[in-house]
Amino acid sequence: EIVLTQSPATLSLSPGERATLSCRASESVRSRYLAWFQQRPGQAPRLLIYGASNRATGIPDRFSGSGSGTDFTLTISRLEPEDFAVYYCQQYGTSPRTFGQGTKVEIK
Amino acid sequence: QVQLLESGPGLVKPSETLSLTCTVSGGSLTGYYWSWIRQPPGKGLEWVGYMYYSGDINYTPSLKSRVTISVDTSKNQFSLKLSSVTAADTAVYYCARIPRLGQPRELTFDIWGQGTMVTVSS
C-alpha cells in the first residue's frame, strides 16, 4: 500500500502567517489523485483540495494545493483563526486508499 | 443538499459484531460509491471500504475478512458490519460519499457524516 508521510507533525504559527504543509508518498500517486482534508476538534473531516490542486466547493482561495508524483503541498496563504486544525492528505489512486498521519496547525 | 447520518449502538462487546447504518438525505444513492472510514481516539483516519450502489465492493485488506458493506436503495441507506470486534476496533466511524469517475470531485470522499463513536468493551 502507498504510505503517506506528512511533515511537520505540528506547525506553530500566528494568524496572518503563511502555512506550508508537506505530504510525501512512498510511490507515485496515480493521476494526481491526492486530496487534503481539514479536521477541527470534534468535527468530521472536510474536503479542501482534490486532484492535488482543485479547491472543493466553498473552500476559500487562501487554500491551495500543488505537486505531483510523490511530493505534494498544501499552502494556506494567510491563516485565519478558524484554520487552526489538523490537516490530512489522502491518496485515492491506488487501493487501499490511505491517509497521512496528519499535521496539526496550532496557534503560536 | 446531501447529508449523511450514522446510527447504531455506541457500545459493543468483544467478539460480537458491530453494526452501523448511514442514512442519506437530500439525494439518492444511485450513481455514487458509499464508504466507511474510522478514526481511533486521538489517532488518524483509516479507510474501511466502499460499495457502489449497484454492487461493486472494495475493502481495506487488513479488515477484509471481517467487514461487510451493503446498500439498500429503497431506504436510501447503507450499512457496515464488522465481526469479531476487539478493543482495537474502538473508534469514531464516519460514512462518506464518493462520486464516480467523470463526476465533479470524482473518486474523493466529498461529503461526510458527523461520525458515531463505537466503544468495544465488556
JSON list of C-alpha atoms in Angstrom, two decimals:
[
{"chain": "A", "resi": 1, "resn": "GLU", "atom": "CA", "xyz": [0.00, 0.00, 0.00]},
{"chain": "A", "resi": 2, "resn": "ILE", "atom": "CA", "xyz": [1.08, 3.61, -0.50]},
{"chain": "A", "resi": 3, "resn": "VAL", "atom": "CA", "xyz": [2.38, 5.19, 2.69]},
{"chain": "A", "resi": 4, "resn": "LEU", "atom": "CA", "xyz": [1.86, 8.94, 3.03]},
{"chain": "A", "resi": 5, "resn": "THR", "atom": "CA", "xyz": [4.23, 10.83, 5.33]},
{"chain": "A", "resi": 6, "resn": "GLN", "atom": "CA", "xyz": [3.21, 14.32, 6.38]},
{"chain": "A", "resi": 7, "resn": "SER", "atom": "CA", "xyz": [5.57, 16.95, 7.74]},
{"chain": "A", "resi": 8, "resn": "PRO", "atom": "CA", "xyz": [5.88, 18.64, 10.04]},
{"chain": "A", "resi": 9, "resn": "ALA", "atom": "CA", "xyz": [3.79, 16.86, 12.67]},
{"chain": "A", "resi": 10, "resn": "THR", "atom": "CA", "xyz": [2.98, 20.20, 14.27]},
{"chain": "A", "resi": 11, "resn": "LEU", "atom": "CA", "xyz": [3.20, 23.71, 12.83]},
{"chain": "A", "resi": 12, "resn": "SER", "atom": "CA", "xyz": [3.09, 26.62, 15.29]},
{"chain": "A", "resi": 13, "resn": "LEU", "atom": "CA", "xyz": [2.15, 29.87, 13.57]},
{"chain": "A", "resi": 14, "resn": "SER", "atom": "CA", "xyz": [0.34, 33.15, 14.21]},
{"chain": "A", "resi": 15, "resn": "PRO", "atom": "CA", "xyz": [-2.84, 34.35, 12.48]},
{"chain": "A", "resi": 16, "resn": "GLY", "atom": "CA", "xyz": [-1.94, 36.07, 9.21]},
{"chain": "A", "resi": 17, "resn": "GLU", "atom": "CA", "xyz": [1.13, 33.91, 8.62]},
{"chain": "A", "resi": 18, "resn": "ARG", "atom": "CA", "xyz": [1.63, 31.51, 5.73]},
{"chain": "A", "resi": 19, "resn": "ALA", "atom": "CA", "xyz": [1.42, 27.75, 6.36]},
{"chain": "A", "resi": 20, "resn": "THR", "atom": "CA", "xyz": [3.14, 25.17, 4.17]},
{"chain": "A", "resi": 21, "resn": "LEU", "atom": "CA", "xyz": [2.28, 21.51, 4.75]},
{"chain": "A", "resi": 22, "resn": "SER", "atom": "CA", "xyz": [4.05, 18.63, 3.03]},
{"chain": "A", "resi": 23, "resn": "CYS", "atom": "CA", "xyz": [2.83, 15.16, 2.05]},
{"chain": "A", "resi": 24, "resn": "ARG", "atom": "CA", "xyz": [5.29, 12.64, 0.62]},
{"chain": "A", "resi": 25, "resn": "ALA", "atom": "CA", "xyz": [4.15, 9.33, -0.88]},
{"chain": "A", "resi": 26, "resn": "SER", "atom": "CA", "xyz": [6.11, 6.06, -0.83]},
{"chain": "A", "resi": 27, "resn": "GLU", "atom": "CA", "xyz": [5.35, 5.63, -4.55]},
{"chain": "A", "resi": 28, "resn": "SER", "atom": "CA", "xyz": [3.88, 7.78, -7.27]},
{"chain": "A", "resi": 29, "resn": "VAL", "atom": "CA", "xyz": [0.24, 8.79, -6.80]},
{"chain": "A", "resi": 30, "resn": "ARG", "atom": "CA", "xyz": [-1.69, 7.85, -9.94]},
{"chain": "A", "resi": 31, "resn": "SER", "atom": "CA", "xyz": [-3.34, 10.65, -11.89]},
{"chain": "A", "resi": 32, "resn": "ARG", "atom": "CA", "xyz": [-2.63, 13.17, -9.10]},
{"chain": "A", "resi": 33, "resn": "TYR", "atom": "CA", "xyz": [-5.41, 11.56, -7.08]},
{"chain": "A", "resi": 34, "resn": "LEU", "atom": "CA", "xyz": [-4.36, 13.31, -3.87]},
{"chain": "A", "resi": 35, "resn": "ALA", "atom": "CA", "xyz": [-6.76, 15.10, -1.54]},
{"chain": "A", "resi": 36, "resn": "TRP", "atom": "CA", "xyz": [-6.40, 17.30, 1.53]},
{"chain": "A", "resi": 37, "resn": "PHE", "atom": "CA", "xyz": [-8.86, 17.37, 4.42]},
{"chain": "A", "resi": 38, "resn": "GLN", "atom": "CA", "xyz": [-9.26, 19.72, 7.37]},
{"chain": "A", "resi": 39, "resn": "GLN", "atom": "CA", "xyz": [-10.48, 18.37, 10.71]},
{"chain": "A", "resi": 40, "resn": "ARG", "atom": "CA", "xyz": [-11.43, 20.69, 13.54]},
{"chain": "A", "resi": 41, "resn": "PRO", "atom": "CA", "xyz": [-11.81, 19.26, 17.09]},
{"chain": "A", "resi": 42, "resn": "GLY", "atom": "CA", "xyz": [-14.95, 17.19, 17.46]},
{"chain": "A", "resi": 43, "resn": "GLN", "atom": "CA", "xyz": [-15.86, 17.51, 13.79]},
{"chain": "A", "resi": 44, "resn": "ALA", "atom": "CA", "xyz": [-15.76, 15.29, 10.73]},
{"chain": "A", "resi": 45, "resn": "PRO", "atom": "CA", "xyz": [-13.04, 15.87, 8.15]},
{"chain": "A", "resi": 46, "resn": "ARG", "atom": "CA", "xyz": [-13.90, 18.37, 5.41]},
{"chain": "A", "resi": 47, "resn": "LEU", "atom": "CA", "xyz": [-12.64, 18.08, 1.84]},
{"chain": "A", "resi": 48, "resn": "LEU", "atom": "CA", "xyz": [-10.43, 21.06, 0.93]},
{"chain": "A", "resi": 49, "resn": "ILE", "atom": "CA", "xyz": [-8.47, 20.00, -2.15]},
{"chain": "A", "resi": 50, "resn": "TYR", "atom": "CA", "xyz": [-8.90, 17.14, -4.63]},
{"chain": "A", "resi": 51, "resn": "GLY", "atom": "CA", "xyz": [-6.89, 16.14, -7.68]},
{"chain": "A", "resi": 52, "resn": "ALA", "atom": "CA", "xyz": [-3.86, 17.67, -5.94]},
{"chain": "A", "resi": 53, "resn": "SER", "atom": "CA", "xyz": [-4.80, 21.26, -6.80]},
{"chain": "A", "resi": 54, "resn": "ASN", "atom": "CA", "xyz": [-8.57, 21.69, -7.17]},
{"chain": "A", "resi": 55, "resn": "ARG", "atom": "CA", "xyz": [-10.43, 23.51, -4.41]},
{"chain": "A", "resi": 56, "resn": "ALA", "atom": "CA", "xyz": [-13.65, 21.87, -3.27]},
{"chain": "A", "resi": 57, "resn": "THR", "atom": "CA", "xyz": [-16.91, 23.80, -3.28]},
{"chain": "A", "resi": 58, "resn": "GLY", "atom": "CA", "xyz": [-16.95, 26.70, -0.83]},
{"chain": "A", "resi": 59, "resn": "ILE", "atom": "CA", "xyz": [-13.26, 26.50, 0.09]},
{"chain": "A", "resi": 60, "resn": "PRO", "atom": "CA", "xyz": [-11.61, 29.95, 0.34]},
{"chain": "A", "resi": 61, "resn": "ASP", "atom": "CA", "xyz": [-8.88, 30.76, -2.17]},
{"chain": "A", "resi": 62, "resn": "ARG", "atom": "CA", "xyz": [-6.29, 31.16, 0.61]},
{"chain": "A", "resi": 63, "resn": "PHE", "atom": "CA", "xyz": [-6.07, 27.35, 0.44]},
{"chain": "A", "resi": 64, "resn": "SER", "atom": "CA", "xyz": [-4.06, 25.96, -2.46]},
{"chain": "A", "resi": 65, "resn": "GLY", "atom": "CA", "xyz": [-2.62, 22.59, -3.35]},
{"chain": "A", "resi": 66, "resn": "SER", "atom": "CA", "xyz": [0.25, 21.63, -5.60]},
{"chain": "A", "resi": 67, "resn": "GLY", "atom": "CA", "xyz": [2.50, 18.74, -6.51]},
{"chain": "A", "resi": 68, "resn": "SER", "atom": "CA", "xyz": [2.61, 15.50, -8.46]},
{"chain": "A", "resi": 69, "resn": "GLY", "atom": "CA", "xyz": [4.27, 12.11, -8.35]},
{"chain": "A", "resi": 70, "resn": "THR", "atom": "CA", "xyz": [5.38, 11.61, -4.76]},
{"chain": "A", "resi": 71, "resn": "ASP", "atom": "CA", "xyz": [5.55, 15.17, -3.39]},
{"chain": "A", "resi": 72, "resn": "PHE", "atom": "CA", "xyz": [2.53, 17.32, -2.60]},
{"chain": "A", "resi": 73, "resn": "THR", "atom": "CA", "xyz": [2.00, 20.58, -0.72]},
{"chain": "A", "resi": 74, "resn": "LEU", "atom": "CA", "xyz": [-0.94, 22.34, 0.90]},
{"chain": "A", "resi": 75, "resn": "THR", "atom": "CA", "xyz": [-0.46, 26.08, 1.36]},
{"chain": "A", "resi": 76, "resn": "ILE", "atom": "CA", "xyz": [-2.61, 28.39, 3.43]},
{"chain": "A", "resi": 77, "resn": "SER", "atom": "CA", "xyz": [-1.62, 31.89, 2.35]},
{"chain": "A", "resi": 78, "resn": "ARG", "atom": "CA", "xyz": [-2.80, 33.81, 5.40]},
{"chain": "A", "resi": 79, "resn": "LEU", "atom": "CA", "xyz": [-4.02, 31.90, 8.45]},
{"chain": "A", "resi": 80, "resn": "GLU", "atom": "CA", "xyz": [-7.42, 32.82, 9.80]},
{"chain": "A", "resi": 81, "resn": "PRO", "atom": "CA", "xyz": [-8.44, 31.82, 13.37]},
{"chain": "A", "resi": 82, "resn": "GLU", "atom": "CA", "xyz": [-10.70, 29.05, 12.01]},
{"chain": "A", "resi": 83, "resn": "ASP", "atom": "CA", "xyz": [-7.80, 27.47, 10.09]},
{"chain": "A", "resi": 84, "resn": "PHE", "atom": "CA", "xyz": [-6.10, 26.15, 13.23]},
{"chain": "A", "resi": 85, "resn": "ALA", "atom": "CA", "xyz": [-6.89, 22.46, 12.93]},
{"chain": "A", "resi": 86, "resn": "VAL", "atom": "CA", "xyz": [-5.45, 19.11, 11.83]},
{"chain": "A", "resi": 87, "resn": "TYR", "atom": "CA", "xyz": [-4.85, 18.53, 8.10]},
{"chain": "A", "resi": 88, "resn": "TYR", "atom": "CA", "xyz": [-4.68, 15.14, 6.42]},
{"chain": "A", "resi": 89, "resn": "CYS", "atom": "CA", "xyz": [-3.55, 14.19, 2.95]},
{"chain": "A", "resi": 90, "resn": "GLN", "atom": "CA", "xyz": [-5.09, 11.13, 1.32]},
{"chain": "A", "resi": 91, "resn": "GLN", "atom": "CA", "xyz": [-4.42, 9.24, -1.90]},
{"chain": "A", "resi": 92, "resn": "TYR", "atom": "CA", "xyz": [-7.22, 7.61, -3.86]},
{"chain": "A", "resi": 93, "resn": "GLY", "atom": "CA", "xyz": [-5.42, 6.48, -6.99]},
{"chain": "A", "resi": 94, "resn": "THR", "atom": "CA", "xyz": [-4.42, 3.06, -5.70]},
{"chain": "A", "resi": 95, "resn": "SER", "atom": "CA", "xyz": [-6.24, 0.62, -3.45]},
{"chain": "A", "resi": 96, "resn": "PRO", "atom": "CA", "xyz": [-6.21, 0.59, -0.50]},
{"chain": "A", "resi": 97, "resn": "ARG", "atom": "CA", "xyz": [-6.91, 4.28, -0.05]},
{"chain": "A", "resi": 98, "resn": "THR", "atom": "CA", "xyz": [-4.54, 5.65, 2.54]},
{"chain": "A", "resi": 99, "resn": "PHE", "atom": "CA", "xyz": [-4.23, 8.77, 4.70]},
{"chain": "A", "resi": 100, "resn": "GLY", "atom": "CA", "xyz": [-1.22, 10.57, 6.07]},
{"chain": "A", "resi": 101, "resn": "GLN", "atom": "CA", "xyz": [-0.84, 10.77, 9.84]},
{"chain": "A", "resi": 102, "resn": "GLY", "atom": "CA", "xyz": [-1.84, 14.44, 9.91]},
{"chain": "A", "resi": 103, "resn": "THR", "atom": "CA", "xyz": [-0.27, 17.85, 10.54]},
{"chain": "A", "resi": 104, "resn": "LYS", "atom": "CA", "xyz": [-1.60, 19.94, 13.40]},
{"chain": "A", "resi": 105, "resn": "VAL", "atom": "CA", "xyz": [-1.57, 23.68, 12.76]},
{"chain": "A", "resi": 106, "resn": "GLU", "atom": "CA", "xyz": [-1.62, 25.38, 16.15]},
{"chain": "A", "resi": 107, "resn": "ILE", "atom": "CA", "xyz": [-1.60, 28.95, 17.35]},
{"chain": "A", "resi": 108, "resn": "LYS", "atom": "CA", "xyz": [1.86, 30.17, 18.32]},
{"chain": "B", "resi": 1, "resn": "GLN", "atom": "CA", "xyz": [-28.07, 19.46, -0.05]},
{"chain": "B", "resi": 2, "resn": "VAL", "atom": "CA", "xyz": [-26.96, 15.92, 0.59]},
{"chain": "B", "resi": 3, "resn": "GLN", "atom": "CA", "xyz": [-26.45, 14.95, 4.23]},
{"chain": "B", "resi": 4, "resn": "LEU", "atom": "CA", "xyz": [-25.27, 11.70, 5.81]},
{"chain": "B", "resi": 5, "resn": "LEU", "atom": "CA", "xyz": [-26.11, 10.50, 9.31]},
{"chain": "B", "resi": 6, "resn": "GLU", "atom": "CA", "xyz": [-24.61, 7.49, 11.06]},
{"chain": "B", "resi": 7, "resn": "SER", "atom": "CA", "xyz": [-26.57, 5.47, 13.60]},
{"chain": "B", "resi": 8, "resn": "GLY", "atom": "CA", "xyz": [-26.05, 2.36, 15.69]},
{"chain": "B", "resi": 9, "resn": "PRO", "atom": "CA", "xyz": [-25.02, 1.07, 19.12]},
{"chain": "B", "resi": 10, "resn": "GLY", "atom": "CA", "xyz": [-22.32, 3.06, 20.91]},
{"chain": "B", "resi": 11, "resn": "LEU", "atom": "CA", "xyz": [-21.12, 0.03, 22.87]},
{"chain": "B", "resi": 12, "resn": "VAL", "atom": "CA", "xyz": [-20.30, -3.44, 21.51]},
{"chain": "B", "resi": 13, "resn": "LYS", "atom": "CA", "xyz": [-18.92, -6.41, 23.43]},
{"chain": "B", "resi": 14, "resn": "PRO", "atom": "CA", "xyz": [-15.66, -8.07, 22.39]},
{"chain": "B", "resi": 15, "resn": "SER", "atom": "CA", "xyz": [-16.09, -10.89, 19.83]},
{"chain": "B", "resi": 16, "resn": "GLU", "atom": "CA", "xyz": [-19.51, -9.57, 18.78]},
{"chain": "B", "resi": 17, "resn": "THR", "atom": "CA", "xyz": [-20.50, -7.82, 15.54]},
{"chain": "B", "resi": 18, "resn": "LEU", "atom": "CA", "xyz": [-20.51, -4.05, 15.17]},
{"chain": "B", "resi": 19, "resn": "SER", "atom": "CA", "xyz": [-23.43, -2.85, 13.02]},
{"chain": "B", "resi": 20, "resn": "LEU", "atom": "CA", "xyz": [-23.87, 0.71, 11.78]},
{"chain": "B", "resi": 21, "resn": "THR", "atom": "CA", "xyz": [-26.20, 2.39, 9.31]},
{"chain": "B", "resi": 22, "resn": "CYS", "atom": "CA", "xyz": [-25.74, 5.57, 7.30]},
{"chain": "B", "resi": 23, "resn": "THR", "atom": "CA", "xyz": [-28.89, 7.35, 6.17]},
{"chain": "B", "resi": 24, "resn": "VAL", "atom": "CA", "xyz": [-28.60, 9.62, 3.14]},
{"chain": "B", "resi": 25, "resn": "SER", "atom": "CA", "xyz": [-30.94, 12.60, 2.90]},
{"chain": "B", "resi": 26, "resn": "GLY", "atom": "CA", "xyz": [-31.30, 15.24, 0.19]},
{"chain": "B", "resi": 27, "resn": "GLY", "atom": "CA", "xyz": [-30.08, 12.92, -2.54]},
{"chain": "B", "resi": 28, "resn": "SER", "atom": "CA", "xyz": [-30.06, 9.40, -3.95]},
{"chain": "B", "resi": 29, "resn": "LEU", "atom": "CA", "xyz": [-27.65, 6.53, -3.51]},
{"chain": "B", "resi": 30, "resn": "THR", "atom": "CA", "xyz": [-27.79, 5.92, -7.25]},
{"chain": "B", "resi": 31, "resn": "GLY", "atom": "CA", "xyz": [-24.66, 6.74, -9.19]},
{"chain": "B", "resi": 32, "resn": "TYR", "atom": "CA", "xyz": [-22.28, 7.01, -6.25]},
{"chain": "B", "resi": 33, "resn": "TYR", "atom": "CA", "xyz": [-19.92, 4.89, -4.18]},
{"chain": "B", "resi": 34, "resn": "TRP", "atom": "CA", "xyz": [-20.58, 4.82, -0.44]},
{"chain": "B", "resi": 35, "resn": "SER", "atom": "CA", "xyz": [-17.80, 4.37, 2.07]},
{"chain": "B", "resi": 36, "resn": "TRP", "atom": "CA", "xyz": [-16.88, 3.90, 5.71]},
{"chain": "B", "resi": 37, "resn": "ILE", "atom": "CA", "xyz": [-13.83, 5.44, 7.39]},
{"chain": "B", "resi": 38, "resn": "ARG", "atom": "CA", "xyz": [-12.84, 5.16, 11.03]},
{"chain": "B", "resi": 39, "resn": "GLN", "atom": "CA", "xyz": [-10.69, 7.10, 13.49]},
{"chain": "B", "resi": 40, "resn": "PRO", "atom": "CA", "xyz": [-9.50, 5.63, 16.81]},
{"chain": "B", "resi": 41, "resn": "PRO", "atom": "CA", "xyz": [-9.48, 8.14, 19.68]},
{"chain": "B", "resi": 42, "resn": "GLY", "atom": "CA", "xyz": [-6.63, 10.61, 19.27]},
{"chain": "B", "resi": 43, "resn": "LYS", "atom": "CA", "xyz": [-5.38, 8.94, 16.10]},
{"chain": "B", "resi": 44, "resn": "GLY", "atom": "CA", "xyz": [-5.56, 9.31, 12.33]},
{"chain": "B", "resi": 45, "resn": "LEU", "atom": "CA", "xyz": [-8.05, 8.19, 9.70]},
{"chain": "B", "resi": 46, "resn": "GLU", "atom": "CA", "xyz": [-8.37, 4.67, 8.29]},
{"chain": "B", "resi": 47, "resn": "TRP", "atom": "CA", "xyz": [-10.40, 3.78, 5.20]},
{"chain": "B", "resi": 48, "resn": "VAL", "atom": "CA", "xyz": [-12.55, 0.69, 5.85]},
{"chain": "B", "resi": 49, "resn": "GLY", "atom": "CA", "xyz": [-14.20, 0.05, 2.50]},
{"chain": "B", "resi": 50, "resn": "TYR", "atom": "CA", "xyz": [-16.71, 1.20, -0.10]},
{"chain": "B", "resi": 51, "resn": "MET", "atom": "CA", "xyz": [-19.55, -0.14, -2.18]},
{"chain": "B", "resi": 52, "resn": "TYR", "atom": "CA", "xyz": [-21.05, 1.14, -5.44]},
{"chain": "B", "resi": 53, "resn": "TYR", "atom": "CA", "xyz": [-24.82, 1.49, -5.32]},
{"chain": "B", "resi": 54, "resn": "SER", "atom": "CA", "xyz": [-25.16, -1.36, -7.81]},
{"chain": "B", "resi": 55, "resn": "GLY", "atom": "CA", "xyz": [-22.76, -3.78, -6.13]},
{"chain": "B", "resi": 56, "resn": "ASP", "atom": "CA", "xyz": [-19.03, -3.20, -6.80]},
{"chain": "B", "resi": 57, "resn": "ILE", "atom": "CA", "xyz": [-17.22, -3.61, -3.44]},
{"chain": "B", "resi": 58, "resn": "ASN", "atom": "CA", "xyz": [-13.71, -2.89, -2.16]},
{"chain": "B", "resi": 59, "resn": "TYR", "atom": "CA", "xyz": [-12.41, -3.39, 1.38]},
{"chain": "B", "resi": 60, "resn": "THR", "atom": "CA", "xyz": [-9.13, -2.50, 3.02]},
{"chain": "B", "resi": 61, "resn": "PRO", "atom": "CA", "xyz": [-7.01, -5.67, 3.18]},
{"chain": "B", "resi": 62, "resn": "SER", "atom": "CA", "xyz": [-6.44, -5.59, 6.95]},
{"chain": "B", "resi": 63, "resn": "LEU", "atom": "CA", "xyz": [-10.18, -5.78, 7.66]},
{"chain": "B", "resi": 64, "resn": "LYS", "atom": "CA", "xyz": [-11.39, -7.68, 4.60]},
{"chain": "B", "resi": 65, "resn": "SER", "atom": "CA", "xyz": [-12.08, -10.95, 6.44]},
{"chain": "B", "resi": 66, "resn": "ARG", "atom": "CA", "xyz": [-14.36, -9.23, 8.98]},
{"chain": "B", "resi": 67, "resn": "VAL", "atom": "CA", "xyz": [-16.12, -6.45, 7.03]},
{"chain": "B", "resi": 68, "resn": "THR", "atom": "CA", "xyz": [-19.37, -6.36, 5.10]},
{"chain": "B", "resi": 69, "resn": "ILE", "atom": "CA", "xyz": [-20.78, -3.21, 3.49]},
{"chain": "B", "resi": 70, "resn": "SER", "atom": "CA", "xyz": [-24.24, -3.29, 1.96]},
{"chain": "B", "resi": 71, "resn": "VAL", "atom": "CA", "xyz": [-26.54, -0.80, 0.26]},
{"chain": "B", "resi": 72, "resn": "ASP", "atom": "CA", "xyz": [-30.34, -0.53, 0.49]},
{"chain": "B", "resi": 73, "resn": "THR", "atom": "CA", "xyz": [-31.51, 1.87, -2.21]},
{"chain": "B", "resi": 74, "resn": "SER", "atom": "CA", "xyz": [-35.17, 1.51, -1.17]},
{"chain": "B", "resi": 75, "resn": "LYS", "atom": "CA", "xyz": [-34.35, 3.01, 2.23]},
{"chain": "B", "resi": 76, "resn": "ASN", "atom": "CA", "xyz": [-31.59, 5.33, 0.98]},
{"chain": "B", "resi": 77, "resn": "GLN", "atom": "CA", "xyz": [-29.24, 3.72, 3.49]},
{"chain": "B", "resi": 78, "resn": "PHE", "atom": "CA", "xyz": [-26.02, 1.78, 3.52]},
{"chain": "B", "resi": 79, "resn": "SER", "atom": "CA", "xyz": [-24.56, -0.31, 6.32]},
{"chain": "B", "resi": 80, "resn": "LEU", "atom": "CA", "xyz": [-21.37, -1.57, 7.89]},
{"chain": "B", "resi": 81, "resn": "LYS", "atom": "CA", "xyz": [-20.91, -4.84, 9.73]},
{"chain": "B", "resi": 82, "resn": "LEU", "atom": "CA", "xyz": [-17.61, -5.66, 11.43]},
{"chain": "B", "resi": 83, "resn": "SER", "atom": "CA", "xyz": [-17.41, -9.06, 13.06]},
{"chain": "B", "resi": 84, "resn": "SER", "atom": "CA", "xyz": [-15.29, -10.43, 15.92]},
{"chain": "B", "resi": 85, "resn": "VAL", "atom": "CA", "xyz": [-14.51, -6.97, 17.27]},
{"chain": "B", "resi": 86, "resn": "THR", "atom": "CA", "xyz": [-11.77, -6.22, 19.79]},
{"chain": "B", "resi": 87, "resn": "ALA", "atom": "CA", "xyz": [-10.75, -3.10, 21.68]},
{"chain": "B", "resi": 88, "resn": "ALA", "atom": "CA", "xyz": [-8.66, -2.12, 18.64]},
{"chain": "B", "resi": 89, "resn": "ASP", "atom": "CA", "xyz": [-11.92, -1.51, 16.74]},
{"chain": "B", "resi": 90, "resn": "THR", "atom": "CA", "xyz": [-12.92, 1.26, 19.17]},
{"chain": "B", "resi": 91, "resn": "ALA", "atom": "CA", "xyz": [-13.20, 4.38, 17.02]},
{"chain": "B", "resi": 92, "resn": "VAL", "atom": "CA", "xyz": [-15.38, 7.10, 15.57]},
{"chain": "B", "resi": 93, "resn": "TYR", "atom": "CA", "xyz": [-16.92, 5.65, 12.44]},
{"chain": "B", "resi": 94, "resn": "TYR", "atom": "CA", "xyz": [-17.72, 8.01, 9.56]},
{"chain": "B", "resi": 95, "resn": "CYS", "atom": "CA", "xyz": [-19.73, 7.34, 6.44]},
{"chain": "B", "resi": 96, "resn": "ALA", "atom": "CA", "xyz": [-18.87, 9.25, 3.28]},
{"chain": "B", "resi": 97, "resn": "ARG", "atom": "CA", "xyz": [-19.89, 9.66, -0.35]},
{"chain": "B", "resi": 98, "resn": "ILE", "atom": "CA", "xyz": [-17.59, 9.05, -3.32]},
{"chain": "B", "resi": 99, "resn": "PRO", "atom": "CA", "xyz": [-18.56, 10.50, -6.73]},
{"chain": "B", "resi": 100, "resn": "ARG", "atom": "CA", "xyz": [-17.79, 8.12, -9.58]},
{"chain": "B", "resi": 101, "resn": "LEU", "atom": "CA", "xyz": [-15.31, 8.75, -12.41]},
{"chain": "B", "resi": 102, "resn": "GLY", "atom": "CA", "xyz": [-16.43, 11.69, -14.53]},
{"chain": "B", "resi": 103, "resn": "GLN", "atom": "CA", "xyz": [-18.49, 13.36, -11.82]},
{"chain": "B", "resi": 104, "resn": "PRO", "atom": "CA", "xyz": [-17.36, 16.53, -10.01]},
{"chain": "B", "resi": 105, "resn": "ARG", "atom": "CA", "xyz": [-14.80, 15.72, -7.31]},
{"chain": "B", "resi": 106, "resn": "GLU", "atom": "CA", "xyz": [-14.52, 12.26, -8.85]},
{"chain": "B", "resi": 107, "resn": "LEU", "atom": "CA", "xyz": [-13.43, 9.44, -6.56]},
{"chain": "B", "resi": 108, "resn": "THR", "atom": "CA", "xyz": [-12.89, 11.66, -3.49]},
{"chain": "B", "resi": 109, "resn": "PHE", "atom": "CA", "xyz": [-14.64, 11.48, -0.11]},
{"chain": "B", "resi": 110, "resn": "ASP", "atom": "CA", "xyz": [-16.60, 14.63, -0.84]},
{"chain": "B", "resi": 111, "resn": "ILE", "atom": "CA", "xyz": [-19.39, 14.52, 1.76]},
{"chain": "B", "resi": 112, "resn": "TRP", "atom": "CA", "xyz": [-19.05, 13.07, 5.27]},
{"chain": "B", "resi": 113, "resn": "GLY", "atom": "CA", "xyz": [-21.41, 12.23, 8.09]},
{"chain": "B", "resi": 114, "resn": "GLN", "atom": "CA", "xyz": [-20.82, 13.67, 11.55]},
{"chain": "B", "resi": 115, "resn": "GLY", "atom": "CA", "xyz": [-19.45, 10.37, 12.83]},
{"chain": "B", "resi": 116, "resn": "THR", "atom": "CA", "xyz": [-20.54, 8.00, 15.58]},
{"chain": "B", "resi": 117, "resn": "MET", "atom": "CA", "xyz": [-18.36, 6.74, 18.44]},
{"chain": "B", "resi": 118, "resn": "VAL", "atom": "CA", "xyz": [-18.27, 2.98, 18.95]},
{"chain": "B", "resi": 119, "resn": "THR", "atom": "CA", "xyz": [-16.59, 1.53, 22.02]},
{"chain": "B", "resi": 120, "resn": "VAL", "atom": "CA", "xyz": [-15.72, -2.15, 22.26]},
{"chain": "B", "resi": 121, "resn": "SER", "atom": "CA", "xyz": [-15.82, -3.20, 25.90]},
{"chain": "B", "resi": 122, "resn": "SER", "atom": "CA", "xyz": [-17.36, -5.86, 28.10]}
]
